[in-house]
Amino acid sequence: MATAKIVWVDDEIESLQSHKMFLQNKGYEVSTFTNGFDAIDFIKEEAVDVVLLDETMPGITGLETLAKIKEIKQSLPIVLITKNETENLMDEAIGSQISDYLIKPVNPNQVLLSLKKLIDNKRLVAEKTTTAYQQQFRNLFMALNSNPDHNEWMDIYKKLVYWELEMEKSDSPEMREVLQSQKSEANTEFFKFVSRNYAKWVNPKSDDAPVMSNNLLQFKVLPHVEKGVPTFFILIDNLRFDQWKAIQPIFSESFRILEEDTFYSILPTATQYARNAIFAGLMPIEIEKQFPNLWKNDEEEGGKNMAEEDFFKAQLKRLKKDDLKVSYTKILNNQAGQDLVNNIHNLMGNDLNVIVYNFVDMLSHARTEMEVLKELAGDEMSYRSVTKSWFEHSPLHQALKKIADKKINLILATDHGSVRVKSPAKVIGDKQTTTNLRYKHGRNLNYEPKDVLAFRDPKEAGLPVPTVNSSFIFAREDGFLCYPNNYNYYVNYYKNTFQHGGVSLEEMIVPVIKMTSK
């Protein structure tokens, strides 16, 4: 590690020689000055890591020196050393962006601690993260290989997300790589797990199924609705668990988080299936049966999620909850978002307010903007960062802040997640085959069985049969389905983009978060 360079400015620097030697013995390079002017000239010319600055000096004071140093190198950490403990000095110094302050007389160890905190903090955190993950690696590896059930899978995925976020603090590309390969191994096992169990879960008689889209409201939302306290059920389209973790700190400022839970999105992990199932409280095959005029299959014209409110009211009626006073708001563009901000107080008289927010639709508005999205969200880390930045400045955040001081309950969920696709798989179909990249249905599908989870009879997966002899296939892990014609063009165009519809931890295990006002 390179030697850290310290500048120490004090008009009585002679009396600090023992401190200087102490720091030099600890491996720091220390340059000393008796006045602010000389120090400023030196800092202009030299690379410096930290400045130790005496506050009371003749000629030019510590605070004046501080201001001039900040003009030259704004991000240089400065530690103010002062005899003066008055509060207004502290306020002024902290307002001037000092990184730390010490009260005279200073002890050499105190100085060392301050330097360690400023210089080594990042490195120490990174090292600690790496070591902790190395210890956890074995536990995760064992968990993956011990035939986990659907609850244990949710736990494994949360742990992987936790480490992925922790690794952002570590600058070890090797450890990140190890984590990535562990994550893809987890997805391989998860695909096998879903392939073995999915048909059992969606069988209405199953008693060993996770909470899924079709019973989310029944088990995770309605039990928390109480008369007299408005509950807001907010569904943000296409929000993964790691994206929730990115916006969690913003929610924590205004709300108390009571429960961070996950549930399973049904297949296809696509809006028209998963979200309609949430609001209808039914699998798609049942929705089609009960609402033949409202359900639309992929290839039919018109919007596929136009009837959510009707489905929702029918579900409340079926669960004998139709005495609740409810509202349903869907936000598809910024104007509708602004209307929500202006209107949110009017919702306080209801027992349950549903707000559907099409975040990702706005983010990736059209295929033409795909390139922009690739630039902005080229990997998981930047995808989280874009999500955070979007939420922070979104009308949804403004609207929630307006009611944060009122007594409310808040439940945040999503319809499905997304996965960054990297591995193309060839599929041949006829004219009627759907165009989705992570799932397809059609009559004469030709594919490599190992690349997909296939249901020759869609009913087994709780899905409608769009045309006689139609089968459904779902891409696994990070695969995406391409036709042979124009194959290379499509592979390059879609590689590394975020897609949904198939089987992966990121698409299927998604957040449902319970909060209340502080």
XYZ file of C-alpha atoms in Angstrom:
518
model
C 0.000 0.000 0.000
C 1.327 3.475 -0.877
C 2.447 5.713 1.994
C -0.229 8.194 3.002
C 0.901 11.851 2.892
C -0.049 14.091 5.795
C 0.305 17.879 6.041
C 0.336 19.255 9.615
C -0.052 23.035 10.063
C 0.541 24.537 13.525
C 2.381 27.728 14.584
C 3.875 25.743 17.505
C 4.899 22.787 15.351
C 8.244 22.480 17.231
C 6.384 21.200 20.294
C 4.780 18.434 18.158
C 7.995 16.734 16.963
C 7.313 13.609 19.063
C 3.846 13.333 17.449
C 5.417 13.678 14.005
C 7.929 10.883 14.741
C 5.155 8.681 16.116
C 3.212 9.003 12.832
C 6.345 8.458 10.727
C 7.004 5.228 12.644
C 3.463 4.165 11.753
C 4.341 4.567 8.070
C 2.904 8.024 7.309
C 4.855 10.724 5.446
C 4.422 13.973 7.428
C 5.184 17.492 6.079
C 4.927 20.267 8.713
C 4.267 24.026 8.329
C 4.025 26.870 10.850
C 1.506 28.944 8.865
C -1.408 28.602 6.493
C 0.210 30.362 3.479
C 3.086 27.875 3.160
C 0.737 24.934 3.618
C -1.574 26.224 0.858
C 1.368 26.630 -1.567
C 2.513 23.083 -0.788
C -0.986 21.603 -1.268
C -1.298 23.336 -4.653
C 1.765 21.452 -5.904
C 1.709 18.120 -4.054
C -0.631 15.143 -3.708
C -1.826 15.092 -0.101
C -4.142 12.602 1.678
C -5.085 14.476 4.892
C -4.444 17.904 6.420
C -4.146 18.373 10.209
C -4.911 22.042 10.813
C -4.475 24.176 13.931
C -7.377 26.541 14.402
C -5.651 29.541 16.097
C -2.615 30.787 14.162
C -1.282 34.306 13.640
C -1.454 35.744 10.124
C -4.129 33.563 8.598
C -6.462 31.594 10.869
C -7.248 27.910 10.633
C -10.753 28.531 9.267
C -9.423 30.921 6.591
C -6.761 28.371 5.631
C -9.479 25.720 5.527
C -11.577 27.799 3.115
C -8.606 28.346 0.777
C -7.630 24.655 0.800
C -11.220 23.699 -0.047
C -11.096 26.072 -3.033
C -8.061 24.211 -4.389
C -8.984 20.624 -3.458
C -12.565 20.346 -2.410
C -12.566 16.692 -1.406
C -9.322 16.743 0.624
C -10.100 15.570 4.197
C -9.187 18.177 6.846
C -8.963 17.568 10.594
C -9.289 20.748 12.661
C -7.267 20.835 15.887
C -8.523 23.403 18.396
C -8.304 24.559 22.029
C -11.737 26.011 21.597
C -14.717 23.819 22.480
C -17.419 26.411 21.871
C -20.379 25.191 19.950
C -20.505 27.955 17.330
C -16.904 27.209 16.323
C -17.833 23.542 15.868
C -20.864 24.523 13.808
C -18.780 26.841 11.649
C -16.043 24.245 11.181
C -18.461 21.439 10.348
C -20.321 23.815 8.038
C -16.984 24.406 6.299
C -16.777 20.666 5.620
C -14.105 19.480 7.998
C -13.845 15.689 8.163
C -13.044 15.510 11.881
C -11.885 17.731 14.753
C -9.628 17.115 17.759
C -9.375 19.125 21.007
C -5.908 20.219 22.243
C -3.777 18.885 23.791
C -3.864 15.999 21.336
C -2.614 12.532 22.075
C -0.661 10.818 19.221
C -3.042 7.815 19.281
C -6.011 10.127 18.869
C -4.413 11.568 15.727
C -3.625 8.079 14.443
C -7.221 6.968 14.941
C -8.527 9.974 13.045
C -6.133 9.286 10.144
C -7.052 5.605 10.056
C -10.710 6.492 9.963
C -10.235 8.883 7.043
C -7.602 7.094 4.969
C -8.116 3.445 5.697
C -11.834 3.357 6.243
C -12.672 2.211 2.714
C -9.881 -0.354 2.643
C -10.748 -1.723 6.107
C -14.436 -2.040 5.239
C -13.537 -3.775 1.970
C -11.214 -6.226 3.701
C -13.752 -6.981 6.413
C -16.479 -7.542 3.819
C -14.319 -9.927 1.841
C -13.341 -11.943 4.917
C -16.939 -12.121 6.136
C -18.147 -13.334 2.748
C -15.384 -15.955 2.597
C -16.710 -17.326 5.895
C -20.300 -17.235 4.630
C -19.451 -18.815 1.285
C -19.341 -22.324 2.745
C -22.672 -21.887 4.537
C -24.328 -20.679 1.328
C -22.739 -23.520 -0.621
C -24.088 -26.039 1.898
C -27.533 -24.432 1.905
C -27.680 -24.719 -1.912
C -26.823 -28.399 -1.784
C -29.164 -29.424 1.005
C -32.317 -29.527 -1.122
C -33.862 -26.245 0.093
C -37.651 -25.805 0.241
C -39.460 -22.674 -0.979
C -38.872 -20.787 2.287
C -35.188 -21.658 2.373
C -34.854 -20.497 -1.225
C -36.215 -17.079 -0.251
C -33.626 -16.985 2.511
C -30.768 -17.990 0.186
C -31.741 -15.322 -2.331
C -31.915 -12.613 0.354
C -28.433 -13.611 1.542
C -27.041 -13.460 -1.993
C -28.536 -9.979 -2.427
C -27.097 -8.950 0.939
C -23.600 -10.015 -0.150
C -23.978 -8.432 -3.548
C -24.718 -5.096 -1.872
C -21.901 -5.580 0.639
C -19.459 -6.329 -2.182
C -20.080 -2.844 -3.575
C -17.964 -1.675 -0.631
C -15.189 -4.082 -1.491
C -12.806 -3.346 -4.305
C -11.926 -6.986 -4.807
C -12.944 -8.001 -8.346
C -11.935 -11.600 -7.493
C -14.459 -11.807 -4.651
C -17.164 -10.251 -6.811
C -16.475 -12.909 -9.385
C -16.742 -15.653 -6.781
C -20.080 -14.222 -5.658
C -21.337 -14.005 -9.258
C -20.502 -17.631 -9.891
C -22.200 -18.606 -6.629
C -25.242 -16.645 -7.715
C -25.381 -18.368 -11.093
C -24.955 -21.760 -9.415
C -27.878 -20.820 -7.177
C -29.956 -19.967 -10.262
C -29.108 -23.331 -11.840
C -30.341 -25.152 -8.728
C -33.361 -22.878 -8.403
C -34.397 -23.662 -11.980
C -34.347 -27.408 -11.189
C -36.304 -26.748 -8.000
C -39.027 -24.745 -9.801
C -39.182 -27.318 -12.627
C -39.871 -30.086 -10.086
C -42.410 -28.198 -7.963
C -44.227 -25.522 -9.949
C -47.088 -27.663 -11.243
C -47.755 -28.870 -7.657
C -47.852 -25.313 -6.318
C -50.439 -24.053 -8.778
C -52.708 -27.022 -8.219
C -55.558 -25.506 -6.171
C -55.423 -28.449 -3.731
C -51.750 -27.898 -2.856
C -51.115 -27.270 0.819
C -47.352 -26.868 0.499
C -47.014 -23.884 -1.812
C -45.402 -20.522 -1.158
C -47.455 -17.334 -1.124
C -47.686 -16.497 -4.831
C -49.124 -13.691 -6.950
C -52.611 -15.208 -6.881
C -52.911 -15.165 -3.079
C -50.719 -12.190 -2.231
C -53.613 -9.863 -1.377
C -55.378 -12.541 0.643
C -52.379 -13.436 2.821
C -50.075 -10.409 2.820
C -52.288 -7.348 2.389
C -55.897 -7.773 3.517
C -55.050 -9.158 6.995
C -53.349 -5.814 7.783
C -56.232 -3.591 6.692
C -58.002 -2.030 9.689
C -60.958 0.321 9.771
C -59.988 3.857 10.675
C -56.339 3.566 9.587
C -55.855 3.959 5.836
C -53.686 1.252 4.261
C -51.817 2.059 1.056
C -50.950 -0.945 -1.085
C -48.301 0.258 -3.523
C -47.327 -1.997 -6.373
C -44.226 -0.817 -8.232
C -43.937 -2.611 -11.540
C -40.892 -4.840 -12.045
C -39.063 -4.143 -8.759
C -36.463 -6.683 -7.706
C -35.496 -7.349 -4.110
C -32.080 -5.677 -4.548
C -33.788 -2.604 -6.016
C -36.024 -2.489 -2.946
C -32.841 -2.552 -0.817
C -31.558 0.421 -2.828
C -34.640 2.543 -2.024
C -35.151 1.202 1.511
C -33.093 3.997 3.176
C -35.342 6.612 1.559
C -38.455 4.879 2.961
C -36.789 4.544 6.369
C -36.564 8.331 6.680
C -40.361 8.612 6.887
C -41.639 5.137 7.733
C -40.918 2.355 10.179
C -40.273 -0.916 8.366
C -42.056 -3.728 10.203
C -41.489 -6.682 7.913
C -39.289 -7.310 4.875
C -40.763 -10.327 3.227
C -40.732 -11.969 -0.191
C -43.225 -13.993 -2.226
C -43.149 -15.887 -5.530
C -44.307 -14.384 -8.801
C -46.238 -16.838 -10.958
C -45.006 -17.812 -14.434
C -44.735 -16.147 -16.857
C -43.070 -13.491 -14.678
C -44.676 -10.861 -16.912
C -47.038 -8.025 -16.088
C -50.178 -9.298 -17.764
C -49.999 -12.672 -16.002
C -48.453 -11.873 -12.630
C -50.207 -8.577 -11.991
C -53.641 -9.719 -13.139
C -53.214 -12.759 -10.855
C -52.459 -10.437 -7.902
C -55.595 -8.344 -8.386
C -57.936 -11.171 -9.347
C -56.604 -13.479 -6.627
C -56.740 -16.233 -9.261
C -54.425 -18.073 -11.630
C -54.728 -16.859 -15.251
C -56.670 -19.978 -16.317
C -59.338 -19.113 -13.706
C -59.372 -15.439 -14.669
C -60.073 -16.412 -18.271
C -62.885 -18.728 -17.137
C -64.556 -16.207 -14.837
C -63.956 -13.094 -16.945
C -63.874 -14.278 -20.562
C -64.534 -10.746 -21.828
C -61.774 -9.137 -19.782
C -58.892 -11.598 -20.154
C -56.734 -11.133 -23.251
C -54.064 -13.542 -24.439
C -50.686 -12.321 -25.714
C -51.581 -12.202 -29.375
C -54.937 -10.379 -28.913
C -55.179 -6.664 -29.628
C -55.397 -4.044 -26.893
C -54.016 -3.520 -23.392
C -53.637 -6.649 -21.289
C -53.877 -4.975 -17.880
C -56.923 -2.791 -18.345
C -59.201 -4.724 -15.993
C -57.144 -4.839 -12.789
C -59.630 -2.724 -10.881
C -62.575 -4.968 -11.892
C -60.556 -8.048 -10.901
C -59.654 -6.441 -7.582
C -63.258 -5.594 -6.684
C -64.370 -9.105 -7.620
C -61.686 -10.567 -5.352
C -62.808 -8.383 -2.421
C -66.351 -9.584 -2.969
C -65.272 -13.231 -3.077
C -63.305 -12.815 0.172
C -66.312 -11.024 1.739
C -64.323 -7.814 2.116
C -66.518 -5.696 -0.136
C -67.573 -3.516 2.809
C -64.124 -1.889 2.698
C -63.888 1.610 1.288
C -61.263 1.304 -1.473
C -59.625 3.319 -4.221
C -57.578 2.198 -7.198
C -55.059 4.494 -8.905
C -52.801 3.557 -11.789
C -49.878 5.718 -12.755
C -48.539 5.316 -16.264
C -46.850 8.671 -16.805
C -45.465 11.680 -15.004
C -48.676 13.702 -15.256
C -50.624 10.966 -13.476
C -47.847 11.010 -10.868
C -48.302 14.749 -10.313
C -52.066 14.231 -9.990
C -51.361 11.705 -7.226
C -49.214 14.248 -5.358
C -52.052 16.788 -5.487
C -54.703 14.234 -4.664
C -53.182 12.008 -2.005
C -54.910 13.711 0.936
C -58.297 12.817 -0.562
C -57.405 9.124 -0.177
C -57.038 9.349 3.596
C -60.741 8.606 4.100
C -60.464 5.115 2.557
C -59.628 1.825 4.276
C -57.485 0.592 1.385
C -55.850 2.524 -1.433
C -54.219 0.627 -4.262
C -51.574 2.521 -6.210
C -50.020 0.790 -9.222
C -46.893 2.563 -10.373
C -45.431 1.641 -13.758
C -41.874 2.566 -12.940
C -39.978 0.334 -15.339
C -42.331 1.036 -18.207
C -41.381 4.671 -17.818
C -37.712 3.859 -17.504
C -37.581 1.698 -20.611
C -40.399 3.441 -22.394
C -39.777 2.199 -25.885
C -37.462 -0.208 -27.632
C -35.722 2.786 -29.215
C -34.587 3.902 -25.774
C -33.135 0.469 -25.114
C -29.680 1.861 -25.881
C -30.122 4.603 -23.281
C -31.115 2.004 -20.735
C -28.116 -0.143 -21.623
C -25.910 2.855 -20.935
C -27.672 3.846 -17.719
C -28.267 0.390 -16.334
C -25.642 -1.824 -17.844
C -25.277 -4.006 -14.774
C -26.936 -4.730 -11.438
C -25.109 -1.986 -9.596
C -26.108 0.760 -12.019
C -29.649 -0.661 -12.268
C -30.001 -0.209 -8.498
C -28.522 3.254 -8.724
C -30.972 4.303 -11.472
C -33.843 2.908 -9.377
C -32.744 4.884 -6.345
C -32.333 8.088 -8.289
C -35.732 7.599 -9.964
C -37.534 6.959 -6.677
C -35.875 9.837 -4.862
C -37.175 12.309 -7.440
C -40.444 10.545 -8.250
C -43.954 11.904 -7.674
C -44.563 8.701 -5.682
C -41.942 9.734 -3.124
C -43.346 13.292 -2.968
C -46.867 11.941 -2.465
C -45.817 9.578 0.331
C -43.899 12.344 2.118
C -47.126 14.365 2.213
C -48.867 11.692 4.284
C -45.879 10.389 6.268
C -46.942 12.322 9.388
C -50.433 10.783 9.364
C -51.261 7.411 10.889
C -51.167 5.027 7.924
C -50.075 1.526 6.998
C -48.051 0.989 3.889
C -47.496 -2.256 1.997
C -45.089 -2.170 -0.914
C -44.855 -5.009 -3.418
C -44.260 -5.698 -7.080
C -45.585 -8.036 -9.770
C -42.279 -9.654 -10.835
C -38.562 -8.917 -11.093
C -36.152 -9.047 -14.023
C -32.863 -10.712 -14.912
C -29.915 -9.555 -16.974
C -29.816 -11.932 -19.933
C -26.560 -13.230 -21.365
C -27.078 -16.688 -22.907
C -29.067 -16.917 -26.151
C -31.110 -20.065 -26.874
C -32.589 -20.873 -30.297
C -36.323 -21.384 -30.679
C -38.204 -22.071 -33.909
C -41.913 -21.335 -34.030
C -44.686 -20.576 -36.496
C -46.262 -17.181 -37.288
C -48.431 -17.314 -34.167
C -45.533 -17.686 -31.724
C -45.239 -14.823 -29.227
C -42.255 -12.467 -29.340
C -41.299 -12.366 -25.646
C -37.652 -13.090 -24.893
C -38.073 -15.015 -21.619
C -41.203 -17.040 -22.409
C -43.064 -18.096 -25.505
C -46.205 -19.960 -26.384
C -47.250 -21.334 -29.712
C -48.248 -24.520 -31.502
C -45.139 -25.930 -33.100
C -42.316 -24.782 -30.926
C -38.916 -26.290 -31.581
C -36.317 -25.843 -28.833
C -33.562 -27.561 -26.887
C -35.345 -29.156 -23.895
C -32.389 -28.373 -21.616
C -32.751 -24.613 -22.275
C -36.289 -24.191 -20.966
C -39.032 -25.279 -18.604
C -41.803 -26.473 -20.929
C -45.498 -27.119 -20.294
C -47.009 -28.986 -23.227
C -50.338 -28.554 -21.462
C -50.552 -24.917 -20.233
C -53.343 -25.887 -17.815
C -50.738 -27.687 -15.700
C -49.123 -24.296 -15.077
C -52.485 -22.645 -14.349
C -52.434 -20.909 -17.725
C -55.071 -20.489 -20.440
C -54.651 -22.440 -23.672
C -54.479 -19.656 -26.290
C -54.900 -21.989 -29.294
C -55.375 -25.737 -29.555
C -52.089 -27.597 -28.970
C -50.315 -24.474 -27.687
C -47.478 -25.086 -25.309
C -45.588 -22.650 -23.039
C -41.827 -22.492 -22.577
C -39.884 -20.458 -20.003
C -36.231 -19.452 -20.297
C -33.953 -20.534 -17.462
C -31.352 -18.579 -15.475
C -29.890 -15.852 -17.734
C -31.102 -17.288 -21.067
C -33.100 -15.456 -23.712
C -35.016 -16.995 -26.587
C -34.125 -15.986 -30.153
C -35.349 -17.057 -33.576
C -32.770 -18.402 -36.064
C -33.481 -15.672 -38.655
C -31.472 -12.520 -37.957
C -30.085 -14.483 -35.012
C -26.798 -12.603 -34.474
C -28.452 -9.213 -34.707
C -30.960 -10.065 -31.970
C -28.377 -11.751 -29.790
C -26.197 -8.639 -29.793
C -29.132 -6.274 -29.425
C -30.611 -7.962 -26.363
C -27.535 -9.376 -24.646
C -27.009 -7.756 -21.215
C -30.465 -6.169 -21.128
C -32.903 -6.719 -18.267
C -35.796 -8.977 -19.248
C -38.560 -10.870 -17.482
C -41.003 -13.710 -18.061
C -38.831 -16.698 -17.193
C -37.447 -18.671 -14.258
C -34.772 -17.045 -12.106
C -34.386 -15.995 -8.482
C -34.389 -12.338 -9.581
C -37.694 -12.610 -11.471
C -39.595 -14.955 -9.168
C -38.633 -14.092 -5.576
C -39.849 -10.552 -5.104
C -40.403 -8.131 -2.209
C -43.509 -7.486 -0.137
C -42.725 -4.948 2.579
C -44.912 -3.863 5.482
C -44.404 -0.365 6.908
C -46.161 2.084 9.155
C -45.753 5.813 9.793
C -43.163 6.644 12.463
